[in-house]
mmCIF file of N, CA and C in Angstrom:
data_model
loop_
_atom_site.group_PDB
_atom_site.id
_atom_site.type_symbol
_atom_site.label_atom_id
_atom_site.label_comp_id
_atom_site.label_asym_id
_atom_site.label_seq_id
_atom_site.Cartn_x
_atom_site.Cartn_y
_atom_site.Cartn_z
ATOM 1 N N MET A 88 -88.734 24.035 -51.665
ATOM 2 C CA MET A 88 -89.059 24.984 -52.623
ATOM 3 C C MET A 88 -87.951 25.569 -53.374
ATOM 4 N N GLU A 89 -86.919 24.801 -53.735
ATOM 5 C CA GLU A 89 -85.773 25.156 -54.289
ATOM 6 C C GLU A 89 -86.007 25.267 -55.888
ATOM 7 N N ALA A 90 -86.783 24.437 -56.455
ATOM 8 C CA ALA A 90 -86.997 24.448 -57.940
ATOM 9 C C ALA A 90 -87.796 25.736 -58.229
ATOM 10 N N LYS A 91 -87.570 26.199 -59.472
ATOM 11 C CA LYS A 91 -88.344 27.255 -59.983
ATOM 12 C C LYS A 91 -89.643 26.766 -60.643
ATOM 13 N N HIS A 92 -90.737 27.299 -60.285
ATOM 14 C CA HIS A 92 -92.000 26.799 -60.907
ATOM 15 C C HIS A 92 -92.607 27.953 -61.816
ATOM 16 N N PRO A 93 -92.882 27.709 -63.067
ATOM 17 C CA PRO A 93 -93.275 28.564 -63.973
ATOM 18 C C PRO A 93 -94.596 29.029 -63.784
ATOM 19 N N ASP A 94 -95.527 28.073 -63.211
ATOM 20 C CA ASP A 94 -96.941 28.378 -62.705
ATOM 21 C C ASP A 94 -97.070 27.940 -61.446
ATOM 22 N N ALA A 95 -97.281 28.663 -60.508
ATOM 23 C CA ALA A 95 -97.265 28.371 -59.027
ATOM 24 C C ALA A 95 -98.626 28.011 -58.598
ATOM 25 N N ARG A 96 -99.556 27.904 -59.341
ATOM 26 C CA ARG A 96 -101.073 27.597 -58.878
ATOM 27 C C ARG A 96 -101.044 26.274 -58.086
ATOM 28 N N SER A 97 -100.411 25.059 -58.597
ATOM 29 C CA SER A 97 -100.407 23.984 -57.897
ATOM 30 C C SER A 97 -99.686 24.035 -56.590
ATOM 31 N N LEU A 98 -98.570 24.689 -56.420
ATOM 32 C CA LEU A 98 -97.789 24.991 -55.341
ATOM 33 C C LEU A 98 -98.620 25.737 -54.180
ATOM 34 N N ILE A 99 -99.383 26.698 -54.805
ATOM 35 C CA ILE A 99 -100.201 27.510 -53.779
ATOM 36 C C ILE A 99 -101.273 26.656 -53.318
ATOM 37 N N ASN A 100 -101.896 25.919 -53.972
ATOM 38 C CA ASN A 100 -103.138 25.161 -53.519
ATOM 39 C C ASN A 100 -102.483 24.018 -52.368
ATOM 40 N N VAL A 101 -101.346 23.389 -52.772
ATOM 41 C CA VAL A 101 -100.733 22.525 -51.712
ATOM 42 C C VAL A 101 -100.373 23.246 -50.391
ATOM 43 N N CYS A 102 -99.696 24.256 -50.719
ATOM 44 C CA CYS A 102 -99.353 25.022 -49.366
ATOM 45 C C CYS A 102 -100.553 25.507 -48.637
ATOM 46 N N ASP A 103 -101.478 25.986 -49.299
ATOM 47 C CA ASP A 103 -102.707 26.426 -48.582
ATOM 48 C C ASP A 103 -103.417 25.287 -47.782
ATOM 49 N N CYS A 104 -103.295 24.024 -48.350
ATOM 50 C CA CYS A 104 -104.047 22.933 -47.599
ATOM 51 C C CYS A 104 -103.184 22.396 -46.481
ATOM 52 N N VAL A 105 -101.787 22.662 -46.564
ATOM 53 C CA VAL A 105 -101.122 22.134 -45.324
ATOM 54 C C VAL A 105 -100.659 23.324 -44.461
ATOM 55 N N GLY A 106 -101.060 24.499 -44.675
ATOM 56 C CA GLY A 106 -100.941 25.692 -43.745
ATOM 57 C C GLY A 106 -99.511 26.384 -43.998
ATOM 58 N N PHE A 107 -98.988 26.284 -45.250
ATOM 59 C CA PHE A 107 -97.683 26.991 -45.459
ATOM 60 C C PHE A 107 -97.938 28.178 -46.225
ATOM 61 N N VAL A 108 -98.957 28.953 -45.909
ATOM 62 C CA VAL A 108 -99.019 30.239 -46.638
ATOM 63 C C VAL A 108 -97.966 31.280 -46.446
ATOM 64 N N PRO A 109 -97.490 31.542 -45.302
ATOM 65 C CA PRO A 109 -96.325 32.410 -45.280
ATOM 66 C C PRO A 109 -95.213 32.021 -45.958
ATOM 67 N N ASP A 110 -94.897 30.533 -46.055
ATOM 68 C CA ASP A 110 -93.569 30.035 -46.756
ATOM 69 C C ASP A 110 -94.060 30.313 -48.261
ATOM 70 N N VAL A 111 -95.024 30.021 -48.825
ATOM 71 C CA VAL A 111 -95.298 30.272 -50.307
ATOM 72 C C VAL A 111 -95.383 31.688 -50.679
ATOM 73 N N THR A 112 -95.840 32.527 -49.723
ATOM 74 C CA THR A 112 -95.849 33.872 -49.909
ATOM 75 C C THR A 112 -94.461 34.514 -50.097
ATOM 76 N N HIS A 113 -93.583 33.879 -49.301
ATOM 77 C CA HIS A 113 -92.119 34.365 -49.286
ATOM 78 C C HIS A 113 -91.582 33.945 -50.457
ATOM 79 N N TYR A 114 -91.799 32.641 -50.949
ATOM 80 C CA TYR A 114 -91.311 31.996 -52.283
ATOM 81 C C TYR A 114 -91.813 32.953 -53.497
ATOM 82 N N LEU A 115 -93.057 33.139 -53.476
ATOM 83 C CA LEU A 115 -93.450 34.021 -54.629
ATOM 84 C C LEU A 115 -92.994 35.435 -54.560
ATOM 85 N N TYR A 116 -92.672 35.918 -53.458
ATOM 86 C CA TYR A 116 -92.168 37.374 -53.553
ATOM 87 C C TYR A 116 -90.707 37.269 -53.793
ATOM 88 N N THR A 117 -89.975 36.351 -53.376
ATOM 89 C CA THR A 117 -88.463 36.342 -53.739
ATOM 90 C C THR A 117 -88.409 35.990 -55.157
ATOM 91 N N ASN A 118 -89.256 35.232 -55.722
ATOM 92 C CA ASN A 118 -89.234 34.891 -57.164
ATOM 93 C C ASN A 118 -89.883 35.816 -58.177
ATOM 94 N N ASN A 119 -90.366 36.950 -57.553
ATOM 95 C CA ASN A 119 -91.001 37.944 -58.411
ATOM 96 C C ASN A 119 -92.268 37.482 -59.173
ATOM 97 N N MET A 120 -93.112 36.758 -58.435
ATOM 98 C CA MET A 120 -94.369 36.323 -59.046
ATOM 99 C C MET A 120 -95.419 36.954 -58.222
ATOM 100 N N LEU A 121 -95.536 38.260 -58.139
ATOM 101 C CA LEU A 121 -96.538 39.016 -57.367
ATOM 102 C C LEU A 121 -97.856 38.880 -57.759
ATOM 103 N N LEU A 122 -98.212 38.509 -59.086
ATOM 104 C CA LEU A 122 -99.502 38.412 -59.422
ATOM 105 C C LEU A 122 -100.201 37.479 -58.923
ATOM 106 N N TYR A 123 -99.584 36.381 -58.463
ATOM 107 C CA TYR A 123 -100.113 35.289 -57.776
ATOM 108 C C TYR A 123 -100.857 35.632 -56.548
ATOM 109 N N PHE A 124 -100.326 36.667 -55.714
ATOM 110 C CA PHE A 124 -100.884 37.067 -54.627
ATOM 111 C C PHE A 124 -102.399 37.409 -54.724
ATOM 112 N N GLU A 125 -102.831 38.203 -55.766
ATOM 113 C CA GLU A 125 -104.079 38.533 -56.103
ATOM 114 C C GLU A 125 -105.040 37.300 -56.302
ATOM 115 N N GLY A 126 -104.414 36.492 -57.176
ATOM 116 C CA GLY A 126 -105.392 35.250 -57.419
ATOM 117 C C GLY A 126 -105.542 34.462 -56.139
ATOM 118 N N TYR A 127 -104.638 34.403 -55.309
ATOM 119 C CA TYR A 127 -104.802 33.595 -54.026
ATOM 120 C C TYR A 127 -105.860 34.167 -53.050
ATOM 121 N N ILE A 128 -105.844 35.560 -52.972
ATOM 122 C CA ILE A 128 -106.800 36.145 -52.051
ATOM 123 C C ILE A 128 -108.120 36.364 -52.638
ATOM 124 N N HIS A 129 -108.248 36.286 -53.975
ATOM 125 C CA HIS A 129 -109.411 36.342 -54.529
ATOM 126 C C HIS A 129 -110.146 35.004 -54.785
ATOM 127 N N LYS A 130 -109.443 34.023 -55.053
ATOM 128 C CA LYS A 130 -110.058 32.750 -55.583
ATOM 129 C C LYS A 130 -109.807 31.522 -54.603
ATOM 130 N N VAL A 131 -108.601 31.456 -54.014
ATOM 131 C CA VAL A 131 -108.315 30.240 -53.272
ATOM 132 C C VAL A 131 -108.650 30.366 -51.831
ATOM 133 N N ASN A 132 -108.166 31.403 -51.098
ATOM 134 C CA ASN A 132 -108.515 31.566 -49.582
ATOM 135 C C ASN A 132 -108.425 33.037 -49.266
ATOM 136 N N PRO A 133 -109.522 33.818 -49.427
ATOM 137 C CA PRO A 133 -109.386 35.245 -48.917
ATOM 138 C C PRO A 133 -109.296 35.357 -47.457
ATOM 139 N N GLY A 134 -109.737 34.402 -46.725
ATOM 140 C CA GLY A 134 -109.532 34.489 -45.319
ATOM 141 C C GLY A 134 -108.040 34.426 -44.744
ATOM 142 N N ASN A 135 -107.145 34.216 -45.712
ATOM 143 C CA ASN A 135 -105.625 34.091 -45.266
ATOM 144 C C ASN A 135 -104.940 35.369 -45.719
ATOM 145 N N THR A 136 -105.769 36.462 -46.185
ATOM 146 C CA THR A 136 -105.267 37.729 -46.578
ATOM 147 C C THR A 136 -104.253 38.298 -45.445
ATOM 148 N N PRO A 137 -104.700 38.231 -44.218
ATOM 149 C CA PRO A 137 -103.635 38.704 -43.227
ATOM 150 C C PRO A 137 -102.349 37.960 -43.184
ATOM 151 N N LEU A 138 -102.387 36.605 -43.448
ATOM 152 C CA LEU A 138 -101.074 35.897 -43.461
ATOM 153 C C LEU A 138 -100.125 36.387 -44.486
ATOM 154 N N VAL A 139 -100.782 36.635 -45.621
ATOM 155 C CA VAL A 139 -100.198 37.004 -46.817
ATOM 156 C C VAL A 139 -99.450 38.389 -46.560
ATOM 157 N N MET A 140 -100.402 39.279 -46.160
ATOM 158 C CA MET A 140 -100.047 40.738 -45.823
ATOM 159 C C MET A 140 -98.779 40.772 -44.764
ATOM 160 N N GLY A 141 -98.951 40.016 -43.855
ATOM 161 C CA GLY A 141 -97.818 39.842 -42.765
ATOM 162 C C GLY A 141 -96.483 39.329 -43.278
ATOM 163 N N GLN A 142 -96.598 38.345 -44.026
ATOM 164 C CA GLN A 142 -95.418 37.893 -44.677
ATOM 165 C C GLN A 142 -94.726 38.988 -45.665
ATOM 166 N N LEU A 143 -95.553 39.647 -46.476
ATOM 167 C CA LEU A 143 -95.016 40.636 -47.309
ATOM 168 C C LEU A 143 -94.406 41.654 -46.591
ATOM 169 N N LEU A 144 -94.950 42.108 -45.350
ATOM 170 C CA LEU A 144 -94.399 43.112 -44.587
ATOM 171 C C LEU A 144 -93.068 42.716 -43.977
ATOM 172 N N ASP A 145 -92.923 41.359 -43.602
ATOM 173 C CA ASP A 145 -91.720 40.728 -43.246
ATOM 174 C C ASP A 145 -90.633 40.736 -44.273
ATOM 175 N N ASP A 146 -91.149 40.589 -45.537
ATOM 176 C CA ASP A 146 -90.127 40.564 -46.597
ATOM 177 C C ASP A 146 -89.752 41.897 -47.048
ATOM 178 N N GLU A 147 -90.222 42.925 -46.528
ATOM 179 C CA GLU A 147 -90.085 44.319 -46.922
ATOM 180 C C GLU A 147 -90.164 44.652 -48.390
ATOM 181 N N PRO A 148 -91.472 44.332 -48.983
ATOM 182 C CA PRO A 148 -91.548 44.595 -50.278
ATOM 183 C C PRO A 148 -91.778 46.124 -50.473
ATOM 184 N N ASN A 149 -91.744 46.604 -51.809
ATOM 185 C CA ASN A 149 -92.120 47.724 -52.047
ATOM 186 C C ASN A 149 -93.546 48.183 -51.784
ATOM 187 N N SER A 150 -93.899 49.471 -51.519
ATOM 188 C CA SER A 150 -95.393 49.752 -51.146
ATOM 189 C C SER A 150 -96.334 49.356 -52.392
ATOM 190 N N TRP A 151 -95.727 49.305 -53.591
ATOM 191 C CA TRP A 151 -96.658 48.766 -54.719
ATOM 192 C C TRP A 151 -97.242 47.388 -54.470
ATOM 193 N N SER A 152 -96.436 46.326 -54.090
ATOM 194 C CA SER A 152 -97.068 45.039 -54.071
ATOM 195 C C SER A 152 -97.990 45.001 -52.951
ATOM 196 N N ILE A 153 -97.808 45.628 -51.768
ATOM 197 C CA ILE A 153 -98.697 45.641 -50.613
ATOM 198 C C ILE A 153 -100.065 46.422 -51.034
ATOM 199 N N LEU A 154 -99.856 47.587 -51.692
ATOM 200 C CA LEU A 154 -100.896 48.261 -52.167
ATOM 201 C C LEU A 154 -101.803 47.351 -53.094
ATOM 202 N N ARG A 155 -101.311 46.564 -54.033
ATOM 203 C CA ARG A 155 -102.017 45.883 -54.998
ATOM 204 C C ARG A 155 -102.857 44.769 -54.265
ATOM 205 N N VAL A 156 -102.162 44.178 -53.257
ATOM 206 C CA VAL A 156 -102.906 43.016 -52.460
ATOM 207 C C VAL A 156 -104.092 43.744 -51.650
ATOM 208 N N LYS A 157 -103.801 44.834 -51.154
ATOM 209 C CA LYS A 157 -104.751 45.670 -50.280
ATOM 210 C C LYS A 157 -106.034 46.039 -51.117
ATOM 211 N N GLU A 158 -105.663 46.515 -52.356
ATOM 212 C CA GLU A 158 -106.664 47.013 -53.200
ATOM 213 C C GLU A 158 -107.419 45.734 -53.733
ATOM 214 N N ALA A 159 -106.856 44.685 -54.014
ATOM 215 C CA ALA A 159 -107.516 43.444 -54.411
ATOM 216 C C ALA A 159 -108.473 42.940 -53.329
ATOM 217 N N LYS A 160 -108.032 43.071 -52.198
ATOM 218 C CA LYS A 160 -108.844 42.550 -51.175
ATOM 219 C C LYS A 160 -110.072 43.497 -50.811
ATOM 220 N N MET A 161 -109.822 44.883 -50.903
ATOM 221 C CA MET A 161 -110.855 45.841 -50.888
ATOM 222 C C MET A 161 -111.895 45.583 -52.005
ATOM 223 N N HIS A 162 -111.636 45.312 -53.155
ATOM 224 C CA HIS A 162 -112.443 45.057 -54.298
ATOM 225 C C HIS A 162 -113.173 43.888 -54.121
ATOM 226 N N MET A 163 -112.688 42.866 -53.475
ATOM 227 C CA MET A 163 -113.405 41.573 -53.201
ATOM 228 C C MET A 163 -114.471 41.880 -52.067
ATOM 229 N N SER A 164 -114.095 42.636 -51.041
ATOM 230 C CA SER A 164 -115.056 42.905 -50.086
ATOM 231 C C SER A 164 -116.126 43.643 -50.512
ATOM 232 N N ALA A 165 -115.906 44.610 -51.466
ATOM 233 C CA ALA A 165 -116.964 45.470 -51.946
ATOM 234 C C ALA A 165 -117.936 44.445 -52.946
ATOM 235 N N ILE A 166 -117.425 43.475 -53.522
ATOM 236 C CA ILE A 166 -118.331 42.661 -54.439
ATOM 237 C C ILE A 166 -119.113 41.759 -53.434
ATOM 238 N N ILE A 167 -118.534 41.295 -52.340
ATOM 239 C CA ILE A 167 -119.311 40.532 -51.196
ATOM 240 C C ILE A 167 -120.390 41.310 -50.661
ATOM 241 N N TRP A 168 -120.085 42.647 -50.430
ATOM 242 C CA TRP A 168 -120.948 43.538 -49.703
ATOM 243 C C TRP A 168 -122.218 43.740 -50.481
ATOM 244 N N VAL A 169 -121.906 44.172 -51.829
ATOM 245 C CA VAL A 169 -123.023 44.382 -52.789
ATOM 246 C C VAL A 169 -123.863 43.317 -52.944
ATOM 247 N N ASN A 170 -123.320 42.083 -53.067
ATOM 248 C CA ASN A 170 -124.196 40.963 -53.412
ATOM 249 C C ASN A 170 -124.782 40.602 -52.123
#
């Protein structure tokens, strides 16, 4: 993952299929592509939220990025619960 990807959706999908979620999370964090975390936990694989959060904690991000992922997951849980 040395190349810069302007749109990381295909990379996220491949890494999700082969189990490289922490690796792609680290890549997205180090390349300042934080908005992709929300899309991943909403649409691609909400069950891997703990893997994303764990890698974010390992990468020592600011509290804003962790809070955004946490809020996005809480919002998704509320939608599922209501429906």
